[in-house]
Amino acid sequence: MWNESMWFAFWAGVSVKSTLVLGVAWLIAFALRRRSAAMRHLVWTAAAAAVLTVPFFSLWLPALRVPSATTIAPAVAAFFEATATVNSDSATGRLPRRSGVVSPNGPIQKRLDWRLLLLLLWAAGVAASVVQMLISFAAMSRMRRAAGPSADSDLAAELALNLGIPHAVDVLETPAGCMPMTWGILRPAIFMPADARGWTDERRHMVLLHELAHVHRGDVRTHLGARLALILNWWNPLAWVAWREFLKERERAADDLVLRYGARASDYAGHLLEVARSMRSEPALAWGAVAMARRSQLEGRVVSILDSRVNRKAPGRAAVFGAGLLAIVMAAPFAALRAQDQAAASVAADIDATIRAAQAQKNAEMLVKSAEAFEALRQYDNAKKLLEAAIPLGEQGALMVKLAELEEKRGQRKQAEELYARAVQLLGDRPEAAPALIRLGVVNLGNKNYQQAADYFQKAQNLDAAEAGRAQMWMALLREREQNPAEAETFYQRAIGVEGPSSEIAATTMELYGRLLKDQGRGDEAKSMSDRASEIRKSLGERQAKSNALHIGGGVTAPKVLHKMEPEYTEEGRVAKYQGTVVLAVEIDPNGVAQNIRIVKGLGFGLDENAVMAVQQWRFQPATKDGAAVTVQARIEVNFRLL
């Protein structure tokens, strides 16, 4: 059973594809502007047919996957390099801010689903249009039953025979003042006003020939198809442009047929103007019937009628066949490109089901685990939805810290700061508040609120001894900003002592300390500190699992980078003005995907994780051996540099 998320994703995809189809049709019609109106009308008819079939093709056709990767210069040997360059003055989030911040004082308020509102609005427009068309059909049906045979039936039969219409066409008389029109899906009939009795033979001949042209061309059926395509896309301005072009070219094509059968252009134009002036066209009937003259189109039609240079040739059977093929060619490829929207719909349904199950069981952990899985895939919106649903079910303070960390990854630093502050309020003096306090300290350090930052760092180390080393490292950075290198050095030394000699945070602290020593001209001490950090990094990298994949060389070709995702700087790295290189050991599988990614040399401050997440998005031309794709080992250097 589809829910509103799945329906929205499906119809959003169909709408985009329909817009693409109409855009292609417009380009084709423009390219055929020197050809006949009948030929351009075939294009718009094919476009309408394509729009109507897109929803069905989207369901039935196998998915067509088109790689989004763009070719980039190939890498050399087994090393690949990406550089993340971030301007420290403009490292703002890349995604737009979202409203609806979670309240720490109660459960999340259920927000009105905008997707459901859009679906209801679209459905209301479709329903209103369908009702209007049904009213038009009912009115035309009543008119047909009430109308008697016209005195022009014999003339119409003769003209129909000349046009090659294989069946009899009813010609009915309507009340005086009604516009001549054609209506009827299976058995089209021509409606002539009672005024026609007083017309000249020439006018009756031309009007009947025009209406029989619609019968001969099957314009009532194509009118219905184009109208249905418009109804489904009533909100789309391009659909209304296509509708107007469809009507314009249809009437011009009928005019061309009248002129091909011997009517003088000046006489026909005069009769057309007189009919449009003296006859009225009911707007309600225009939804279902094909009327002879619409005043909005008269000027263009008259100009076309009087222009002797206009191509008036009727397309042959090959062109009609080509139009049908064009409809398939326009609809099928776009419809098959449905992997993203249907996958999104399926994911949305799974998320909704997971939330309902967790709420029924009051199990926040279920939602947290699912959120972590989406976060690893960089699907942050889905992860956020799950975490927001988890907050009322579990420990609000701790979960709000997770949500704040997620908002940071989404680039929403302001929202993250608000969530960290609320988490601190909820957690109080518990040790779990320490990470949030450090994050608030980092934010204030970046904003040059040094005293506030110091208060946060001090409180964090008082609450949780495990965070003491990290808090003192940040205190050292703070003292550096305050131009107090002596105190900064003291805090660096304390941080290293607290963390121990072999942790990642100790290595990061040593590198920062070495940077301070170098700035003071103490090169030997700086080198010693940097070497110690390198040893720790090397030791941590050697703990990673070894790879059994092939090595490049000896008949094994190197993979080549096809698509590269640039890593993002973390806020901590930006505030600390921290730069360096993350070295990753990876395996490139036969599908060109990096797997079993291991950190050989890290940096800390979350930059390692960002490097891994970026490389996971890379796509490669796989390595080969004897012409077959194979899995190979490679190392990738990801450089982080601040401008």
XYZ file of C-alpha atoms in Angstrom:
643
model
C 0.000 0.000 0.000
C 1.464 3.327 -1.053
C 1.432 6.212 1.413
C 1.494 9.924 0.666
C 5.306 9.956 0.520
C 5.349 7.308 -2.181
C 2.536 8.944 -4.144
C 4.250 12.308 -3.917
C 7.580 10.908 -5.089
C 5.868 9.108 -7.973
C 3.862 12.093 -9.186
C 6.733 14.500 -8.654
C 8.834 12.274 -10.888
C 6.055 12.046 -13.465
C 5.644 15.830 -13.425
C 9.336 16.424 -14.036
C 9.397 13.877 -16.853
C 6.251 15.360 -18.432
C 7.863 18.788 -18.351
C 10.923 17.368 -20.104
C 8.696 15.770 -22.745
C 6.901 19.067 -23.393
C 10.209 20.891 -23.561
C 11.495 18.441 -26.174
C 8.239 18.835 -28.139
C 8.609 22.614 -28.118
C 12.144 22.332 -29.484
C 11.000 19.951 -32.233
C 8.046 22.178 -33.149
C 10.368 25.187 -33.307
C 12.729 23.275 -35.592
C 9.728 22.495 -37.863
C 8.497 26.096 -38.010
C 8.982 26.128 -41.824
C 6.963 22.945 -42.250
C 3.191 22.675 -42.395
C 0.856 23.315 -39.458
C -0.354 19.725 -39.762
C 3.193 18.487 -39.179
C 3.623 20.649 -36.070
C 0.200 19.538 -34.833
C 1.412 15.948 -35.088
C 4.331 16.861 -32.830
C 2.049 18.364 -30.181
C -0.304 15.397 -30.466
C 2.645 13.055 -29.945
C 3.698 15.130 -26.925
C 0.228 14.839 -25.383
C 0.252 11.080 -25.959
C 3.704 10.862 -24.397
C 2.590 12.829 -21.336
C -0.381 10.477 -20.881
C 1.785 7.376 -21.136
C 4.604 8.561 -18.867
C 2.819 7.438 -15.635
C 2.188 3.958 -17.059
C 5.665 3.594 -18.498
C 7.080 4.712 -15.155
C 5.364 1.747 -13.519
C 5.931 -0.894 -16.182
C 9.270 -0.203 -17.849
C 12.472 -1.537 -16.255
C 14.493 1.179 -14.575
C 17.095 2.893 -16.715
C 20.083 3.905 -14.629
C 22.185 6.734 -15.996
C 25.463 7.400 -14.179
C 25.721 10.954 -12.947
C 29.471 10.846 -12.897
C 31.477 13.156 -15.070
C 34.836 12.094 -16.358
C 37.790 13.542 -14.490
C 41.467 13.246 -15.356
C 42.657 9.716 -14.528
C 44.834 9.141 -11.495
C 48.339 7.783 -11.692
C 49.544 4.462 -10.336
C 47.826 3.472 -7.095
C 47.502 6.970 -5.613
C 44.556 9.345 -5.961
C 44.274 12.781 -4.439
C 41.408 15.108 -3.522
C 41.809 18.520 -1.964
C 39.155 20.120 0.199
C 39.698 23.880 0.159
C 37.575 25.920 2.543
C 37.648 29.660 3.049
C 37.685 30.203 6.795
C 35.548 33.309 6.379
C 32.806 31.638 4.365
C 32.547 28.078 5.592
C 28.843 28.225 6.008
C 26.514 25.287 5.623
C 25.701 24.164 2.129
C 22.107 23.217 2.738
C 19.214 25.605 3.363
C 18.048 26.120 6.897
C 15.085 24.104 8.034
C 12.406 25.249 10.374
C 10.836 23.219 13.131
C 13.620 22.936 15.751
C 12.818 20.266 18.321
C 11.567 21.536 21.653
C 13.416 20.059 24.639
C 10.438 20.434 26.920
C 8.102 17.984 25.252
C 7.488 15.676 22.330
C 7.989 16.834 18.788
C 4.930 18.547 17.392
C 3.567 16.751 14.352
C 4.060 19.013 11.359
C 1.536 19.188 8.581
C 2.837 17.094 5.692
C 3.413 19.541 2.843
C 3.640 16.654 0.406
C 0.118 15.594 1.271
C -1.087 19.182 0.870
C 0.475 19.418 -2.599
C -1.041 16.075 -3.597
C -4.474 17.212 -2.422
C -4.102 20.518 -4.265
C -3.094 18.721 -7.470
C -5.953 16.229 -7.085
C -8.439 19.063 -6.487
C -7.330 20.788 -9.698
C -7.587 17.539 -11.654
C -11.020 16.783 -10.210
C -12.322 20.269 -11.010
C -11.076 20.016 -14.596
C -12.521 16.536 -15.094
C -15.898 17.712 -13.790
C -15.794 20.659 -16.175
C -15.010 18.365 -19.095
C -17.787 15.945 -18.114
C -20.228 18.851 -17.961
C -19.137 19.841 -21.474
C -19.629 16.282 -22.728
C -23.074 16.096 -21.121
C -24.083 19.420 -22.703
C -22.875 18.284 -26.125
C -24.691 14.982 -25.725
C -27.940 16.794 -24.916
C -27.409 19.108 -27.876
C -26.849 16.147 -30.187
C -30.032 14.417 -29.031
C -32.066 17.613 -29.394
C -30.673 18.615 -32.792
C -32.404 17.695 -36.025
C -30.786 16.908 -39.366
C -29.333 19.841 -41.255
C -30.320 20.797 -44.772
C -26.605 20.599 -45.638
C -26.380 16.825 -45.093
C -26.215 16.045 -48.815
C -23.499 18.620 -49.434
C -21.541 17.251 -46.453
C -21.841 13.681 -47.773
C -20.428 14.767 -51.142
C -17.521 16.632 -49.522
C -16.830 13.718 -47.166
C -16.600 11.399 -50.151
C -14.086 13.724 -51.808
C -11.995 13.817 -48.616
C -11.958 10.034 -48.423
C -13.921 9.760 -45.170
C -15.121 6.126 -45.223
C -18.247 6.566 -43.084
C -21.302 8.790 -43.076
C -20.985 11.978 -41.032
C -24.092 13.331 -39.334
C -24.715 17.041 -39.900
C -27.074 18.440 -37.264
C -28.750 21.810 -36.922
C -28.289 23.768 -33.693
C -30.031 26.966 -32.538
C -29.189 30.193 -34.324
C -26.007 31.937 -33.248
C -24.116 28.780 -32.235
C -20.584 28.391 -33.517
C -20.077 25.581 -36.074
C -18.338 22.697 -34.302
C -17.511 19.021 -34.414
C -18.031 16.566 -31.570
C -18.134 12.820 -31.038
C -15.368 10.392 -30.115
C -16.519 7.250 -31.940
C -18.984 8.821 -34.382
C -18.142 12.489 -34.908
C -20.968 14.786 -35.947
C -20.937 18.311 -37.352
C -23.116 20.953 -35.715
C -24.274 23.755 -38.017
C -26.273 26.736 -36.732
C -29.780 27.445 -38.070
C -28.271 30.675 -39.473
C -26.519 28.557 -42.133
C -29.777 28.416 -44.129
C -29.242 32.088 -45.016
C -25.560 31.722 -45.876
C -24.231 31.689 -49.396
C -23.406 28.339 -50.948
C -19.736 29.286 -50.872
C -19.734 29.952 -47.126
C -21.616 26.754 -46.323
C -19.221 24.852 -48.547
C -16.143 26.296 -46.796
C -17.518 25.874 -43.266
C -18.511 22.264 -43.905
C -15.153 21.552 -45.504
C -13.394 22.972 -42.444
C -15.443 20.841 -40.053
C -15.021 17.731 -42.222
C -11.296 18.383 -42.102
C -11.495 17.892 -38.331
C -13.381 14.626 -38.840
C -10.908 13.439 -41.464
C -7.940 14.266 -39.217
C -9.462 12.710 -36.076
C -9.213 16.026 -34.252
C -11.948 15.274 -31.716
C -10.029 12.285 -30.391
C -6.706 14.122 -30.286
C -8.529 17.063 -28.631
C -9.600 14.741 -25.811
C -6.076 13.328 -25.400
C -4.470 16.764 -25.310
C -7.094 17.994 -22.849
C -6.418 15.047 -20.522
C -2.686 15.739 -20.703
C -3.403 19.347 -19.752
C -5.656 18.277 -16.884
C -2.915 16.108 -15.376
C -0.487 19.028 -15.599
C -2.880 21.916 -14.945
C -0.352 23.600 -12.646
C 2.414 23.603 -15.266
C 2.740 26.772 -17.419
C 4.522 24.766 -20.120
C 1.470 22.488 -20.381
C -0.728 25.524 -21.098
C 1.741 26.724 -23.726
C 1.592 23.271 -25.332
C -2.232 23.367 -25.251
C -2.386 26.732 -26.976
C 0.083 25.592 -29.638
C -1.905 22.392 -30.130
C -5.142 24.347 -30.746
C -3.445 26.898 -32.986
C -1.778 24.320 -35.231
C -4.934 22.196 -35.400
C -7.062 25.037 -36.733
C -4.372 26.140 -39.161
C -4.064 22.558 -40.411
C -7.833 22.495 -41.072
C -7.590 25.879 -42.818
C -4.803 24.523 -45.004
C -6.987 21.609 -46.079
C -9.772 23.997 -47.098
C -7.311 26.018 -49.169
C -5.847 22.888 -50.769
C -9.340 22.003 -52.012
C -9.578 25.179 -54.055
C -10.894 27.926 -51.777
C -9.539 31.393 -52.470
C -7.527 32.614 -49.486
C -9.134 36.086 -49.400
C -12.669 34.676 -49.628
C -12.032 32.042 -46.973
C -10.484 34.588 -44.610
C -13.547 36.839 -45.070
C -15.975 34.023 -44.325
C -13.953 32.978 -41.273
C -14.037 36.507 -39.870
C -17.770 36.813 -40.492
C -18.506 33.495 -38.777
C -16.374 34.498 -35.798
C -18.135 37.888 -35.625
C -21.715 36.633 -35.868
C -21.525 33.269 -34.080
C -20.867 32.681 -30.386
C -18.817 29.897 -28.836
C -19.893 28.704 -25.403
C -16.803 28.436 -23.153
C -18.272 25.422 -21.371
C -18.592 23.505 -24.653
C -15.007 24.266 -25.683
C -13.727 21.681 -23.169
C -15.146 18.836 -25.265
C -16.029 20.130 -28.742
C -13.865 21.368 -31.623
C -15.191 24.821 -32.531
C -14.469 26.470 -35.877
C -13.258 29.849 -34.660
C -11.742 31.153 -31.435
C -11.416 34.902 -31.426
C -8.073 34.763 -29.624
C -6.581 32.894 -32.600
C -8.180 34.782 -35.478
C -5.413 37.245 -36.223
C -2.738 34.574 -36.558
C -5.007 32.324 -38.599
C -5.939 35.085 -41.060
C -2.285 36.048 -41.513
C -1.442 32.404 -42.191
C -4.357 31.998 -44.612
C -3.325 35.034 -46.644
C 0.390 34.179 -46.676
C 1.071 32.386 -49.964
C 4.491 31.234 -48.730
C 3.049 28.997 -46.013
C 3.654 25.275 -46.421
C 0.208 23.638 -46.529
C 1.167 20.067 -47.333
C -0.601 17.310 -45.426
C 1.726 14.793 -43.770
C 1.573 11.285 -45.153
C 1.220 7.963 -43.386
C 4.941 7.852 -42.736
C 4.707 11.123 -40.802
C 1.788 9.815 -38.740
C 3.748 6.644 -37.981
C 6.727 8.823 -37.106
C 4.581 10.827 -34.689
C 3.578 7.657 -32.875
C 7.190 6.588 -32.726
C 8.098 10.068 -31.485
C 5.603 9.715 -28.624
C 7.272 6.475 -27.540
C 10.763 7.903 -27.973
C 9.865 10.944 -25.841
C 7.992 9.035 -23.140
C 9.864 5.777 -22.651
C 13.403 6.985 -21.799
C 12.179 9.674 -19.398
C 9.697 7.282 -17.794
C 12.379 4.630 -17.319
C 14.512 7.100 -15.358
C 12.589 6.383 -12.219
C 15.123 4.810 -9.931
C 15.578 7.927 -7.829
C 11.946 8.914 -7.268
C 10.659 5.378 -6.651
C 13.641 4.561 -4.468
C 12.934 7.717 -2.474
C 9.283 6.714 -2.155
C 10.243 3.234 -0.954
C 12.721 4.667 1.571
C 10.132 7.149 2.839
C 7.643 4.317 3.348
C 10.251 2.271 5.238
C 11.074 5.248 7.456
C 7.408 5.834 8.272
C 6.958 2.152 9.094
C 10.057 2.159 11.314
C 8.823 5.217 13.191
C 5.401 3.655 13.761
C 6.968 0.408 15.005
C 9.343 2.254 17.353
C 6.537 4.386 18.741
C 4.408 1.303 19.364
C 7.303 -0.360 21.221
C 8.593 2.894 22.772
C 11.982 1.896 21.392
C 14.199 4.901 20.677
C 17.237 2.717 19.974
C 15.550 1.291 16.871
C 15.284 4.782 15.417
C 18.806 5.785 16.466
C 20.334 2.759 14.714
C 18.368 3.481 11.553
C 19.410 7.138 11.704
C 23.060 6.132 12.002
C 22.720 3.956 8.905
C 21.274 6.856 6.900
C 23.919 9.188 8.281
C 26.645 6.837 7.037
C 25.053 7.116 3.577
C 24.970 10.922 3.917
C 21.179 10.876 3.720
C 20.949 13.468 6.447
C 17.310 14.449 5.972
C 16.192 10.859 6.542
C 18.483 10.555 9.550
C 17.078 13.787 10.983
C 13.500 12.573 10.612
C 14.319 9.403 12.537
C 16.196 11.221 15.314
C 13.398 13.739 15.748
C 10.976 10.850 16.161
C 13.319 9.179 18.673
C 13.573 12.156 21.047
C 10.163 11.734 22.737
C 10.878 7.992 23.204
C 14.312 8.118 24.862
C 16.773 10.242 26.765
C 16.028 13.637 25.287
C 19.289 15.308 26.234
C 21.569 12.618 24.775
C 19.431 12.286 21.654
C 19.449 16.034 21.189
C 23.248 15.933 21.185
C 23.072 13.384 18.354
C 20.623 15.578 16.470
C 22.901 18.594 16.954
C 25.874 16.630 15.586
C 23.751 15.676 12.589
C 22.776 19.296 11.979
C 26.465 20.163 11.937
C 27.036 17.601 9.222
C 24.114 19.066 7.298
C 25.830 22.456 7.511
C 23.181 23.914 9.841
C 25.531 25.329 12.472
C 23.062 27.787 13.962
C 20.479 25.074 14.554
C 23.213 22.794 15.906
C 24.238 25.451 18.419
C 20.650 25.850 19.613
C 20.274 22.093 19.999
C 23.566 21.783 21.917
C 22.422 24.527 24.289
C 19.103 22.786 24.898
C 20.854 19.455 25.398
C 23.046 21.056 28.089
C 19.931 22.390 29.816
C 18.343 18.936 29.792
C 21.447 17.030 30.889
C 22.441 19.463 33.642
C 25.592 18.410 35.502
C 25.686 14.876 34.117
C 28.882 13.714 32.323
C 26.890 13.252 29.103
C 26.705 17.033 28.809
C 30.496 17.374 28.337
C 30.588 16.824 24.522
C 27.835 19.390 24.038
C 29.696 21.865 26.251
C 32.867 21.415 24.224
C 30.945 21.969 21.000
C 29.445 25.173 22.414
C 32.931 26.227 23.438
C 34.192 25.648 19.889
C 31.345 27.734 18.483
C 32.113 30.596 20.851
C 35.828 30.309 20.119
C 35.065 30.639 16.423
C 32.936 33.695 17.212
C 35.756 35.158 19.345
C 33.677 34.972 22.548
C 36.739 33.802 24.438
C 35.489 34.055 28.006
C 32.280 32.191 27.222
C 34.284 29.529 25.382
C 36.643 29.126 28.354
C 33.685 28.657 30.711
C 32.283 25.890 28.515
C 35.642 24.077 28.253
C 36.235 24.315 31.999
C 32.785 22.959 32.831
C 33.207 20.088 30.350
C 36.427 18.838 31.956
C 34.883 19.161 35.405
C 31.893 17.012 34.425
C 33.693 14.214 32.564
C 37.313 13.206 33.064
C 37.254 11.394 29.720
C 36.766 14.756 27.984
C 39.435 16.559 30.022
C 42.193 16.123 27.451
C 40.021 17.411 24.607
C 38.807 20.346 26.710
C 42.376 21.328 27.634
C 43.488 21.086 24.023
C 40.786 23.589 23.127
C 41.808 25.777 26.050
C 45.322 25.800 24.572
C 43.933 26.926 21.211
C 41.913 29.596 22.980
C 45.037 30.928 24.732
C 46.817 31.016 21.381
C 44.039 33.233 20.027
C 44.446 35.460 23.058
C 48.169 35.792 22.227
C 49.187 33.949 25.396
C 51.601 31.243 24.154
C 52.943 30.403 27.612
C 49.531 29.361 28.941
C 48.749 27.674 25.643
C 51.863 25.521 26.014
C 50.844 24.594 29.548
C 47.411 23.458 28.424
C 48.899 21.463 25.532
C 51.199 19.640 27.935
C 48.325 18.922 30.322
C 46.170 17.618 27.481
C 48.918 15.233 26.310
C 49.435 14.022 29.861
C 45.739 13.371 30.392
C 45.160 11.610 27.087
C 48.141 9.298 27.205
C 50.793 8.824 24.549
C 48.955 6.740 21.932
C 45.477 8.130 21.357
C 44.228 9.972 18.302
C 43.426 13.108 20.324
C 46.970 13.005 21.717
C 48.379 12.925 18.175
C 46.192 15.879 17.181
C 47.249 17.779 20.308
C 50.923 17.097 19.566
C 50.540 18.397 16.013
C 48.894 21.579 17.281
C 51.549 21.936 19.968
C 54.256 21.432 17.340
C 52.679 24.200 15.277
C 52.895 26.542 18.285
C 56.529 25.611 18.918
C 57.404 26.218 15.276
C 55.763 29.655 15.374
C 57.984 30.452 18.380
C 61.122 29.516 16.474
C 61.690 26.314 18.443
C 62.164 24.141 15.378
C 63.848 21.145 17.016
C 61.154 20.818 19.676
C 58.462 21.272 17.032
C 59.981 18.505 14.895
C 60.203 16.193 17.892
C 56.545 16.781 18.711
C 55.510 16.298 15.077
C 57.523 13.056 14.859
C 55.792 11.731 17.974
C 52.417 12.513 16.445
C 53.422 10.765 13.210
C 54.460 7.659 15.136
C 51.086 7.560 16.854
C 49.307 7.989 13.507
C 51.410 5.233 11.978
C 50.735 2.927 14.904
C 46.996 3.557 14.687
C 47.062 2.922 10.937
C 48.928 -0.382 11.319
C 46.169 -1.673 13.563
C 43.816 -1.692 10.601
C 43.006 -4.990 8.909
C 45.224 -6.058 6.045
C 43.868 -6.397 2.518
C 44.050 -9.496 0.337
C 43.145 -7.625 -2.855
C 45.504 -7.545 -5.842
C 48.297 -5.017 -6.180
C 48.610 -2.785 -9.229
C 51.308 -3.883 -11.653
C 52.347 -7.195 -13.153
C 49.495 -7.146 -15.649
C 47.009 -5.442 -13.284
C 46.024 -2.018 -14.598
C 45.359 0.943 -12.300
C 41.794 2.138 -11.725
C 40.864 5.598 -12.940
C 38.775 8.215 -11.152
C 35.505 8.945 -12.987
C 33.608 10.904 -10.354
C 35.003 12.683 -7.315
C 33.095 13.982 -4.288
C 34.981 16.709 -2.463
C 35.159 16.249 1.335
C 33.800 18.897 3.664
C 35.691 20.709 6.394
C 34.379 20.221 9.904
C 33.638 23.204 12.128
C 36.263 22.025 14.621
C 38.916 21.833 11.924
C 37.997 25.279 10.641
C 38.066 26.913 14.081
C 41.358 25.207 14.944
C 42.776 26.289 11.538
C 43.895 22.718 11.190
C 45.317 21.399 7.911
C 46.859 18.172 6.745
C 46.422 14.998 4.744
C 44.297 11.956 5.442
C 45.717 8.796 3.842
C 43.208 6.039 3.172
C 43.852 2.435 2.153
C 41.000 1.225 -0.019
C 39.963 -1.610 -2.260
C 38.470 -0.678 -5.646
C 36.015 -3.431 -6.566
C 35.022 -4.518 -10.108
C 32.056 -2.137 -9.973
C 34.369 0.843 -9.506
C 33.382 1.422 -5.871
C 35.798 2.007 -2.976
C 35.248 -0.522 -0.216
C 36.991 -1.705 2.965
C 38.252 1.837 3.501
C 40.891 2.059 6.216
C 42.531 5.142 7.697
C 46.304 4.790 7.318
C 47.062 8.326 8.508
C 44.384 10.461 10.088
C 43.996 14.031 11.243
C 41.257 14.101 13.851
C 38.624 16.810 14.307
C 36.219 14.626 12.298
C 38.207 15.186 9.090
C 39.025 11.464 8.821
C 35.346 10.539 8.789
C 34.598 13.233 6.215
C 37.392 11.945 4.002
C 36.005 8.403 4.216
C 32.462 9.577 3.461
C 33.678 11.524 0.447
C 35.690 8.627 -0.991
C 32.708 6.320 -0.534
C 30.950 8.507 -3.116
C 33.790 8.306 -5.626
C 33.366 6.167 -8.714
C 36.200 4.557 -10.630
C 36.851 2.806 -13.862
C 37.861 -0.515 -12.291
C 41.279 -2.087 -12.571
C 41.627 -4.985 -14.971
C 43.707 -8.121 -15.339
C 43.687 -9.972 -18.638
C 40.785 -7.786 -19.720
C 38.556 -8.630 -16.715
C 37.658 -6.212 -13.915
C 39.306 -7.112 -10.610
C 39.527 -5.811 -7.046
C 42.767 -3.969 -6.310
C 44.423 -2.207 -3.394
C 45.047 1.513 -3.601
C 45.842 4.457 -1.379
C 44.049 7.759 -1.595
C 45.401 10.993 -0.168
C 42.750 13.503 0.828
C 44.237 16.933 1.487
C 42.491 19.472 3.705
C 43.609 23.047 3.129
C 42.233 26.350 4.366
C 42.504 29.448 2.220
